[in-house]
Amino acid sequence: MKDGLSEKSIYRKNYTVYPWDVSQLDIHFDIGSETTTVRAEMEFQLKDGARDSQDIVLNGSDLQLISLSLNGRTLSADDYVVDGETLTISGAPPKSVLKTEVKIHPANNSALEGLYLSGDFLLTQCEAQGFRKITWFPDRPDVMAAYRVTMEADRSEFPVLLSNGNRAEAGESAGGRHWVRWEDPFPKPSYLFALVAGDLELVEEHFTTRSGRDVVLRIYVETENLDRCAHAMESLVNAMRWDEERFDLEYDLNIYHIVATNDFNMGAMENKSLNIFNSKYVLARPDTATDADYQGIEGVIGHEYFHNWTGNRVTCRDWFQLTLKEGLTVFRDEEFSADMQSRAVKRIRVVRDLRSRQFPEDDGPMSHPIRPDRYVEINNFYTSTVYQKGAAIIRMYHTLLGEAGFQKGMKLYFERHDGHAVTCDDFLAAMADANGINLDRFGRWYSQSGTPQVHVSDHYDTATQTYTLTLKQRTPATYDQKDKQELVIPFAVGLLTASGEELPLQLETGTDIVQGTRLLVMEEAQQEYSFVNIPEHPVPSLFRDYSAPVKIFYDYSAEQLATLIAHDSDAFVRWDAAQRIAQNAILEQCRRHAKGLEMTLDSSLFKAFRGILSDRLADPALLAEAMIMPDEDYLAEQMEIVDVDGIHAAREFIRKGLANGLKTLFVERYNELNDGQSYQKSSKAMARRALKNVCLFYLIETDVGESLTAAQLKSSDNMTDTLAAIKGLILMESPLAVTALSDFESKWKTDALVMDKWFMMQAMKPGPGTVNKVKELMQHPAFSIQNPNKVRSLIGVFAMLNPTGFHAADGSGYTFHADRVIELDGLNPQVAARMASAFNRWKRYDEDRKMLMKSQLQRIAAVDNLSGDVSEIVNNALR
Ligand SMILES: [Zn+2]
């Protein structure tokens, strides 16, 4: 087994400036599914200060080179050197025109990078390094050129021809062919190039920007999906208006296109004025998409639109800076969703996601800072760390500087860097300079990996009525970094009386008195904060609004948690207190289960749930969040050695106990919410459905579960209620589940997106038997291993969201999954690598499972010609 990670690694410290400016790229596509011919012409101008004579280095992959000429002279094979993915022409004159012609084969492109076929149409995906699969070019984000793109194709087969920018010219050519020329006036890196050719229909809308520019908005889809675009369009219009109002940013072209495809490796791509979307994040109708899908569409449509400024107008110097555009843009889309829906609910979902996906990453073999120092395959660094933790770090700037200070920083950032490829340091400098403060120490968040732990202890002095909080921060060593430094940690705190009243906060060291939340800034390893005039030992409300992405340790009593749940003004703290009670109870029962003791029910949990179920004032969506128990993976993270079966058994025991103990309350609340009103899209209606379906999730453990679920399924007029009901029937192993699944299948068998849900529901069924079901479902006509959505819905869900299935004691889940990783590696290395990461946490399990997983990792690592993508993941895991 070869490791070879070190010699293949690319290091941030080795960055060098590209010596050439490439001002203009003219590119001509002769479009065909089997073969497309690409002719490119580009002007190279030696940068000021570069040496007189320089090599021109280009990137290319899987290209069939037809011809290459420099300044009018055709180059022969002796005139250049091809080594792997680079082509070097030595000693080119300071002003040079390079012409290339290559052939590529879209229909054979199963990796879905570069130009490929989806259904009957052709499209591109270039981020991060797909452009090199289209033509020879300096395929790096700091080379920014103006693109002029001409596409020529058969008119009947490819009536729609799209690329970035404005449509400049079009015409007919001989033999039923036509051509269109697109010009993008904004210089851009190659990763933002896009092309679409095919027979697509469109829906159209207009948006007038604040300064009066009329923008045509078009969403292109396959004909049968025309009635599913309304929500995406509405979200786009909302996003455009929001970015003007909140960030003072206006759209800059007259046209904005979105194209939806079923074959996409990621969620969506922000190519300048031609976004390409996984259809999952465009298409929605109440009967085909859940409320979560609707919210996901709003968020992703917003995200890609916001990239027009944070990513496209100001882009990344190199791929180590990915979080410059992603962390910032995720922060912007989180704020957009918060402003559109409920801010509190959005915040809680963001925190849940960070804890269950990013924390394990920080603690695993692929740990890296939000700005990594090295990589083998950049596709492996489109991670929760770069995105979600990156956004959490941008949020801390916002918390420290306030909205006005943050916006001042954004303004300076655009003034300085519009039209350039820059670094995370440039962003930090703009924030610091605009606000006249020093953020050097804050900058450590960019270079340090791992989740900081903050241990909080307290002391109340009755005589002086002084309450002191002592905070200690520590970041444990990670796989990639041993030594850690102290970080700047914004710490938002409130203090409550035992009966839940908020206390005014005055620090011993100052005179100002704050009502409600006080923001403190921790910078040292240990800091003390003393509050005066505190009449009783207060209940501390810590890290309000989750003011920093840290693990919080404080030894709360059950009474204190109950006070926070019932009275705290901060939604995050209320939710977190409920999660703590549930987590403590589940882990306690898990320990009893391991010792063979009978499991028992915790009275504080009953009390909390009784309070939540009786609350008629709070937002139902918040109450729903509070009753969703921590997921099994998050609980696993809290254990030294993961007890897969124990966690599952304890969680189920508690769900059953709560459901039966509080059955009357659950039924009452369910019936109130199940009011027979027809479907509405409003966030109020979504909140009611969320709480209703959480109640149902408990009620399936009671004797009324089956009848309620069957009735809900029968009367449902929307996908949210339908899925909740079918999932319930599957979980309770009701014989009705079989019929429900087969009815669902016959209704939706030709609908790719809805069938993803059908696969997902079955792959999630807990227990060791599910692996056989998953194998069987791979033979279903609607399944294809070439389609990333199908792979994620069936194989991905099984490996990542079904702990008792994947971790079956006999290792059958592991063997199955390793076989799929190997199979996928030959087709689509990027997706294969994502799937391989299911084994990342293998060292956290018991000896038997550890050995079983390790041997599967070794089996994958030993495969001949394994891709760099998968090799990086498995070799890091084995290290
Ligand atoms: Zn993005």
PDB file of C-alpha atoms in Angstrom, residues 320-499:
ATOM      1  CA  PHE A 320      -6.737  27.657  -0.098  1.00  0.00           C
ATOM      2  CA  GLN A 321      -8.853  30.816   0.196  1.00  0.00           C
ATOM      3  CA  LEU A 322     -12.092  28.973  -0.615  1.00  0.00           C
ATOM      4  CA  THR A 323     -13.698  30.069   2.648  1.00  0.00           C
ATOM      5  CA  LEU A 324     -13.202  33.700   1.582  1.00  0.00           C
ATOM      6  CA  LYS A 325     -16.118  33.249  -0.773  1.00  0.00           C
ATOM      7  CA  GLU A 326     -17.916  30.302   0.845  1.00  0.00           C
ATOM      8  CA  GLY A 327     -17.855  31.213   4.541  1.00  0.00           C
ATOM      9  CA  LEU A 328     -18.938  34.737   3.692  1.00  0.00           C
ATOM     10  CA  THR A 329     -21.647  33.652   1.277  1.00  0.00           C
ATOM     11  CA  VAL A 330     -23.042  31.007   3.645  1.00  0.00           C
ATOM     12  CA  PHE A 331     -23.228  33.725   6.303  1.00  0.00           C
ATOM     13  CA  ARG A 332     -25.120  35.882   3.821  1.00  0.00           C
ATOM     14  CA  ASP A 333     -27.564  33.113   2.904  1.00  0.00           C
ATOM     15  CA  GLU A 334     -28.134  32.299   6.583  1.00  0.00           C
ATOM     16  CA  GLU A 335     -29.000  35.937   7.196  1.00  0.00           C
ATOM     17  CA  PHE A 336     -31.266  35.989   4.143  1.00  0.00           C
ATOM     18  CA  SER A 337     -33.210  32.944   5.360  1.00  0.00           C
ATOM     19  CA  ALA A 338     -33.326  34.428   8.866  1.00  0.00           C
ATOM     20  CA  ASP A 339     -34.831  37.640   7.496  1.00  0.00           C
ATOM     21  CA  MET A 340     -37.310  35.749   5.295  1.00  0.00           C
ATOM     22  CA  GLN A 341     -38.406  33.123   7.848  1.00  0.00           C
ATOM     23  CA  SER A 342     -37.937  32.849  11.602  1.00  0.00           C
ATOM     24  CA  ARG A 343     -34.508  34.099  12.717  1.00  0.00           C
ATOM     25  CA  ALA A 344     -34.518  31.945  15.843  1.00  0.00           C
ATOM     26  CA  VAL A 345     -35.450  28.714  14.059  1.00  0.00           C
ATOM     27  CA  LYS A 346     -32.857  29.322  11.353  1.00  0.00           C
ATOM     28  CA  ARG A 347     -30.180  29.918  13.984  1.00  0.00           C
ATOM     29  CA  ILE A 348     -30.992  26.663  15.775  1.00  0.00           C
ATOM     30  CA  ARG A 349     -30.878  24.662  12.543  1.00  0.00           C
ATOM     31  CA  VAL A 350     -27.519  26.193  11.663  1.00  0.00           C
ATOM     32  CA  VAL A 351     -26.111  25.257  15.079  1.00  0.00           C
ATOM     33  CA  ARG A 352     -27.504  21.720  14.867  1.00  0.00           C
ATOM     34  CA  ASP A 353     -25.889  21.298  11.468  1.00  0.00           C
ATOM     35  CA  LEU A 354     -22.541  22.666  12.646  1.00  0.00           C
ATOM     36  CA  ARG A 355     -22.465  20.376  15.659  1.00  0.00           C
ATOM     37  CA  SER A 356     -23.485  17.219  13.874  1.00  0.00           C
ATOM     38  CA  ARG A 357     -21.387  17.667  10.710  1.00  0.00           C
ATOM     39  CA  GLN A 358     -18.525  20.065  11.378  1.00  0.00           C
ATOM     40  CA  PHE A 359     -17.525  19.083  14.920  1.00  0.00           C
ATOM     41  CA  PRO A 360     -16.831  15.468  13.866  1.00  0.00           C
ATOM     42  CA  GLU A 361     -14.757  16.805  10.956  1.00  0.00           C
ATOM     43  CA  ASP A 362     -12.635  18.867  13.349  1.00  0.00           C
ATOM     44  CA  ASP A 363     -12.170  15.778  15.469  1.00  0.00           C
ATOM     45  CA  GLY A 364     -11.417  13.376  12.590  1.00  0.00           C
ATOM     46  CA  PRO A 365      -8.600  12.436  10.192  1.00  0.00           C
ATOM     47  CA  MET A 366      -9.457  15.187   7.688  1.00  0.00           C
ATOM     48  CA  SER A 367      -9.358  18.008  10.252  1.00  0.00           C
ATOM     49  CA  HIS A 368      -8.218  21.296   8.732  1.00  0.00           C
ATOM     50  CA  PRO A 369      -8.497  25.009   9.440  1.00  0.00           C
ATOM     51  CA  ILE A 370     -11.114  26.941   7.459  1.00  0.00           C
ATOM     52  CA  ARG A 371      -8.146  28.048   5.352  1.00  0.00           C
ATOM     53  CA  PRO A 372      -6.234  24.790   4.834  1.00  0.00           C
ATOM     54  CA  ASP A 373      -2.451  24.725   4.492  1.00  0.00           C
ATOM     55  CA  ARG A 374      -2.283  21.818   2.098  1.00  0.00           C
ATOM     56  CA  TYR A 375      -4.380  19.486   0.007  1.00  0.00           C
ATOM     57  CA  VAL A 376      -4.013  16.654  -2.450  1.00  0.00           C
ATOM     58  CA  GLU A 377      -7.389  17.035  -4.166  1.00  0.00           C
ATOM     59  CA  ILE A 378      -9.191  20.363  -3.712  1.00  0.00           C
ATOM     60  CA  ASN A 379     -12.578  18.696  -4.273  1.00  0.00           C
ATOM     61  CA  ASN A 380     -12.113  17.088  -0.843  1.00  0.00           C
ATOM     62  CA  PHE A 381     -12.029  20.532   0.795  1.00  0.00           C
ATOM     63  CA  TYR A 382     -15.557  21.607  -0.043  1.00  0.00           C
ATOM     64  CA  THR A 383     -16.235  20.751   3.564  1.00  0.00           C
ATOM     65  CA  SER A 384     -18.465  21.679   6.413  1.00  0.00           C
ATOM     66  CA  THR A 385     -15.380  23.299   7.966  1.00  0.00           C
ATOM     67  CA  VAL A 386     -14.763  25.621   5.020  1.00  0.00           C
ATOM     68  CA  TYR A 387     -18.473  26.391   4.603  1.00  0.00           C
ATOM     69  CA  GLN A 388     -20.288  26.158   7.946  1.00  0.00           C
ATOM     70  CA  LYS A 389     -17.451  26.904  10.327  1.00  0.00           C
ATOM     71  CA  GLY A 390     -16.275  29.541   7.865  1.00  0.00           C
ATOM     72  CA  ALA A 391     -19.709  31.174   8.142  1.00  0.00           C
ATOM     73  CA  ALA A 392     -19.586  30.943  11.938  1.00  0.00           C
ATOM     74  CA  ILE A 393     -16.300  32.857  11.869  1.00  0.00           C
ATOM     75  CA  ILE A 394     -17.766  35.554   9.606  1.00  0.00           C
ATOM     76  CA  ARG A 395     -20.667  35.738  12.080  1.00  0.00           C
ATOM     77  CA  MET A 396     -18.179  36.471  14.869  1.00  0.00           C
ATOM     78  CA  TYR A 397     -16.899  39.535  12.970  1.00  0.00           C
ATOM     79  CA  HIS A 398     -20.548  40.596  12.786  1.00  0.00           C
ATOM     80  CA  THR A 399     -21.062  39.970  16.507  1.00  0.00           C
ATOM     81  CA  LEU A 400     -17.906  41.892  17.431  1.00  0.00           C
ATOM     82  CA  LEU A 401     -18.389  44.835  15.047  1.00  0.00           C
ATOM     83  CA  GLY A 402     -22.172  45.058  14.976  1.00  0.00           C
ATOM     84  CA  GLU A 403     -24.236  45.384  11.770  1.00  0.00           C
ATOM     85  CA  ALA A 404     -22.997  48.923  11.032  1.00  0.00           C
ATOM     86  CA  GLY A 405     -19.324  48.097  11.608  1.00  0.00           C
ATOM     87  CA  PHE A 406     -19.605  44.899   9.598  1.00  0.00           C
ATOM     88  CA  GLN A 407     -21.197  46.730   6.658  1.00  0.00           C
ATOM     89  CA  LYS A 408     -18.460  49.385   6.817  1.00  0.00           C
ATOM     90  CA  GLY A 409     -15.949  46.569   6.462  1.00  0.00           C
ATOM     91  CA  MET A 410     -17.847  45.061   3.509  1.00  0.00           C
ATOM     92  CA  LYS A 411     -17.901  48.434   1.781  1.00  0.00           C
ATOM     93  CA  LEU A 412     -14.150  48.856   2.133  1.00  0.00           C
ATOM     94  CA  TYR A 413     -13.602  45.262   0.983  1.00  0.00           C
ATOM     95  CA  PHE A 414     -15.422  45.991  -2.295  1.00  0.00           C
ATOM     96  CA  GLU A 415     -13.757  49.391  -2.730  1.00  0.00           C
ATOM     97  CA  ARG A 416     -10.350  47.817  -2.454  1.00  0.00           C
ATOM     98  CA  HIS A 417     -10.827  44.521  -4.229  1.00  0.00           C
ATOM     99  CA  ASP A 418     -13.644  44.665  -6.794  1.00  0.00           C
ATOM    100  CA  GLY A 419     -12.462  42.833  -9.906  1.00  0.00           C
ATOM    101  CA  HIS A 420      -9.589  41.110  -8.130  1.00  0.00           C
ATOM    102  CA  ALA A 421      -8.597  37.707  -6.784  1.00  0.00           C
ATOM    103  CA  VAL A 422      -7.708  38.119  -3.126  1.00  0.00           C
ATOM    104  CA  THR A 423      -7.085  36.346   0.182  1.00  0.00           C
ATOM    105  CA  CYS A 424      -8.714  35.842   3.577  1.00  0.00           C
ATOM    106  CA  ASP A 425      -6.089  38.228   4.989  1.00  0.00           C
ATOM    107  CA  ASP A 426      -7.403  40.934   2.653  1.00  0.00           C
ATOM    108  CA  PHE A 427     -10.910  40.443   4.033  1.00  0.00           C
ATOM    109  CA  LEU A 428      -9.686  40.645   7.612  1.00  0.00           C
ATOM    110  CA  ALA A 429      -7.682  43.787   6.818  1.00  0.00           C
ATOM    111  CA  ALA A 430     -10.740  45.492   5.311  1.00  0.00           C
ATOM    112  CA  MET A 431     -12.819  44.688   8.410  1.00  0.00           C
ATOM    113  CA  ALA A 432     -10.051  45.910  10.724  1.00  0.00           C
ATOM    114  CA  ASP A 433      -9.198  49.082   8.787  1.00  0.00           C
ATOM    115  CA  ALA A 434     -12.799  50.144   8.252  1.00  0.00           C
ATOM    116  CA  ASN A 435     -13.383  49.925  11.984  1.00  0.00           C
ATOM    117  CA  GLY A 436      -9.973  51.155  13.128  1.00  0.00           C
ATOM    118  CA  ILE A 437      -9.251  48.080  15.200  1.00  0.00           C
ATOM    119  CA  ASN A 438      -6.656  45.347  15.305  1.00  0.00           C
ATOM    120  CA  LEU A 439      -7.942  41.883  14.372  1.00  0.00           C
ATOM    121  CA  ASP A 440      -4.584  40.089  14.220  1.00  0.00           C
ATOM    122  CA  ARG A 441      -5.374  37.741  17.064  1.00  0.00           C
ATOM    123  CA  PHE A 442      -8.840  37.100  15.676  1.00  0.00           C
ATOM    124  CA  GLY A 443      -7.058  35.952  12.499  1.00  0.00           C
ATOM    125  CA  ARG A 444      -5.946  32.784  14.326  1.00  0.00           C
ATOM    126  CA  TRP A 445      -9.378  31.348  13.557  1.00  0.00           C
ATOM    127  CA  TYR A 446      -8.235  31.037   9.928  1.00  0.00           C
ATOM    128  CA  SER A 447      -5.147  29.009  10.674  1.00  0.00           C
ATOM    129  CA  GLN A 448      -6.189  26.868  13.613  1.00  0.00           C
ATOM    130  CA  SER A 449      -8.264  23.702  13.263  1.00  0.00           C
ATOM    131  CA  GLY A 450     -10.270  21.999  15.990  1.00  0.00           C
ATOM    132  CA  THR A 451     -13.287  22.926  18.074  1.00  0.00           C
ATOM    133  CA  PRO A 452     -12.350  25.081  21.074  1.00  0.00           C
ATOM    134  CA  GLN A 453     -13.745  23.998  24.429  1.00  0.00           C
ATOM    135  CA  VAL A 454     -14.847  26.635  26.879  1.00  0.00           C
ATOM    136  CA  HIS A 455     -15.171  25.422  30.457  1.00  0.00           C
ATOM    137  CA  VAL A 456     -17.296  27.696  32.600  1.00  0.00           C
ATOM    138  CA  SER A 457     -17.379  27.695  36.397  1.00  0.00           C
ATOM    139  CA  ASP A 458     -19.034  30.165  38.720  1.00  0.00           C
ATOM    140  CA  HIS A 459     -19.040  31.480  42.262  1.00  0.00           C
ATOM    141  CA  TYR A 460     -21.620  33.541  44.103  1.00  0.00           C
ATOM    142  CA  ASP A 461     -20.620  35.649  47.093  1.00  0.00           C
ATOM    143  CA  THR A 462     -23.686  36.365  49.234  1.00  0.00           C
ATOM    144  CA  ALA A 463     -21.951  38.979  51.366  1.00  0.00           C
ATOM    145  CA  THR A 464     -20.919  41.227  48.477  1.00  0.00           C
ATOM    146  CA  GLN A 465     -23.738  40.138  46.105  1.00  0.00           C
ATOM    147  CA  THR A 466     -21.092  39.456  43.511  1.00  0.00           C
ATOM    148  CA  TYR A 467     -21.307  36.699  40.932  1.00  0.00           C
ATOM    149  CA  THR A 468     -18.133  35.579  39.182  1.00  0.00           C
ATOM    150  CA  LEU A 469     -17.892  33.551  36.002  1.00  0.00           C
ATOM    151  CA  THR A 470     -14.549  31.919  35.234  1.00  0.00           C
ATOM    152  CA  LEU A 471     -13.981  30.898  31.621  1.00  0.00           C
ATOM    153  CA  LYS A 472     -11.168  28.658  30.472  1.00  0.00           C
ATOM    154  CA  GLN A 473     -10.548  28.004  26.806  1.00  0.00           C
ATOM    155  CA  ARG A 474      -8.643  25.099  25.366  1.00  0.00           C
ATOM    156  CA  THR A 475      -8.506  23.642  21.877  1.00  0.00           C
ATOM    157  CA  PRO A 476      -7.584  19.949  21.918  1.00  0.00           C
ATOM    158  CA  ALA A 477      -4.903  18.728  19.513  1.00  0.00           C
ATOM    159  CA  THR A 478      -6.221  17.603  16.132  1.00  0.00           C
ATOM    160  CA  TYR A 479      -4.911  15.139  13.536  1.00  0.00           C
ATOM    161  CA  ASP A 480      -3.326  17.944  11.543  1.00  0.00           C
ATOM    162  CA  GLN A 481      -2.072  20.243  14.341  1.00  0.00           C
ATOM    163  CA  LYS A 482      -0.671  19.525  17.793  1.00  0.00           C
ATOM    164  CA  ASP A 483      -0.121  22.979  19.243  1.00  0.00           C
ATOM    165  CA  LYS A 484      -3.010  25.348  19.672  1.00  0.00           C
ATOM    166  CA  GLN A 485      -3.184  29.020  20.537  1.00  0.00           C
ATOM    167  CA  GLU A 486      -5.741  31.076  22.446  1.00  0.00           C
ATOM    168  CA  LEU A 487      -8.522  32.466  20.288  1.00  0.00           C
ATOM    169  CA  VAL A 488     -10.691  35.563  20.422  1.00  0.00           C
ATOM    170  CA  ILE A 489     -14.071  34.285  21.613  1.00  0.00           C
ATOM    171  CA  PRO A 490     -17.149  36.532  21.722  1.00  0.00           C
ATOM    172  CA  PHE A 491     -19.127  35.487  24.759  1.00  0.00           C
ATOM    173  CA  ALA A 492     -22.716  36.722  25.013  1.00  0.00           C
ATOM    174  CA  VAL A 493     -24.169  36.162  28.462  1.00  0.00           C
ATOM    175  CA  GLY A 494     -27.320  36.845  30.441  1.00  0.00           C
ATOM    176  CA  LEU A 495     -28.193  36.093  34.082  1.00  0.00           C
ATOM    177  CA  LEU A 496     -31.591  34.941  35.293  1.00  0.00           C
ATOM    178  CA  THR A 497     -33.156  34.702  38.727  1.00  0.00           C
ATOM    179  CA  ALA A 498     -34.403  31.282  39.768  1.00  0.00           C
ATOM    180  CA  SER A 499     -37.884  32.373  38.737  1.00  0.00           C
TER     181      SER A 499
END
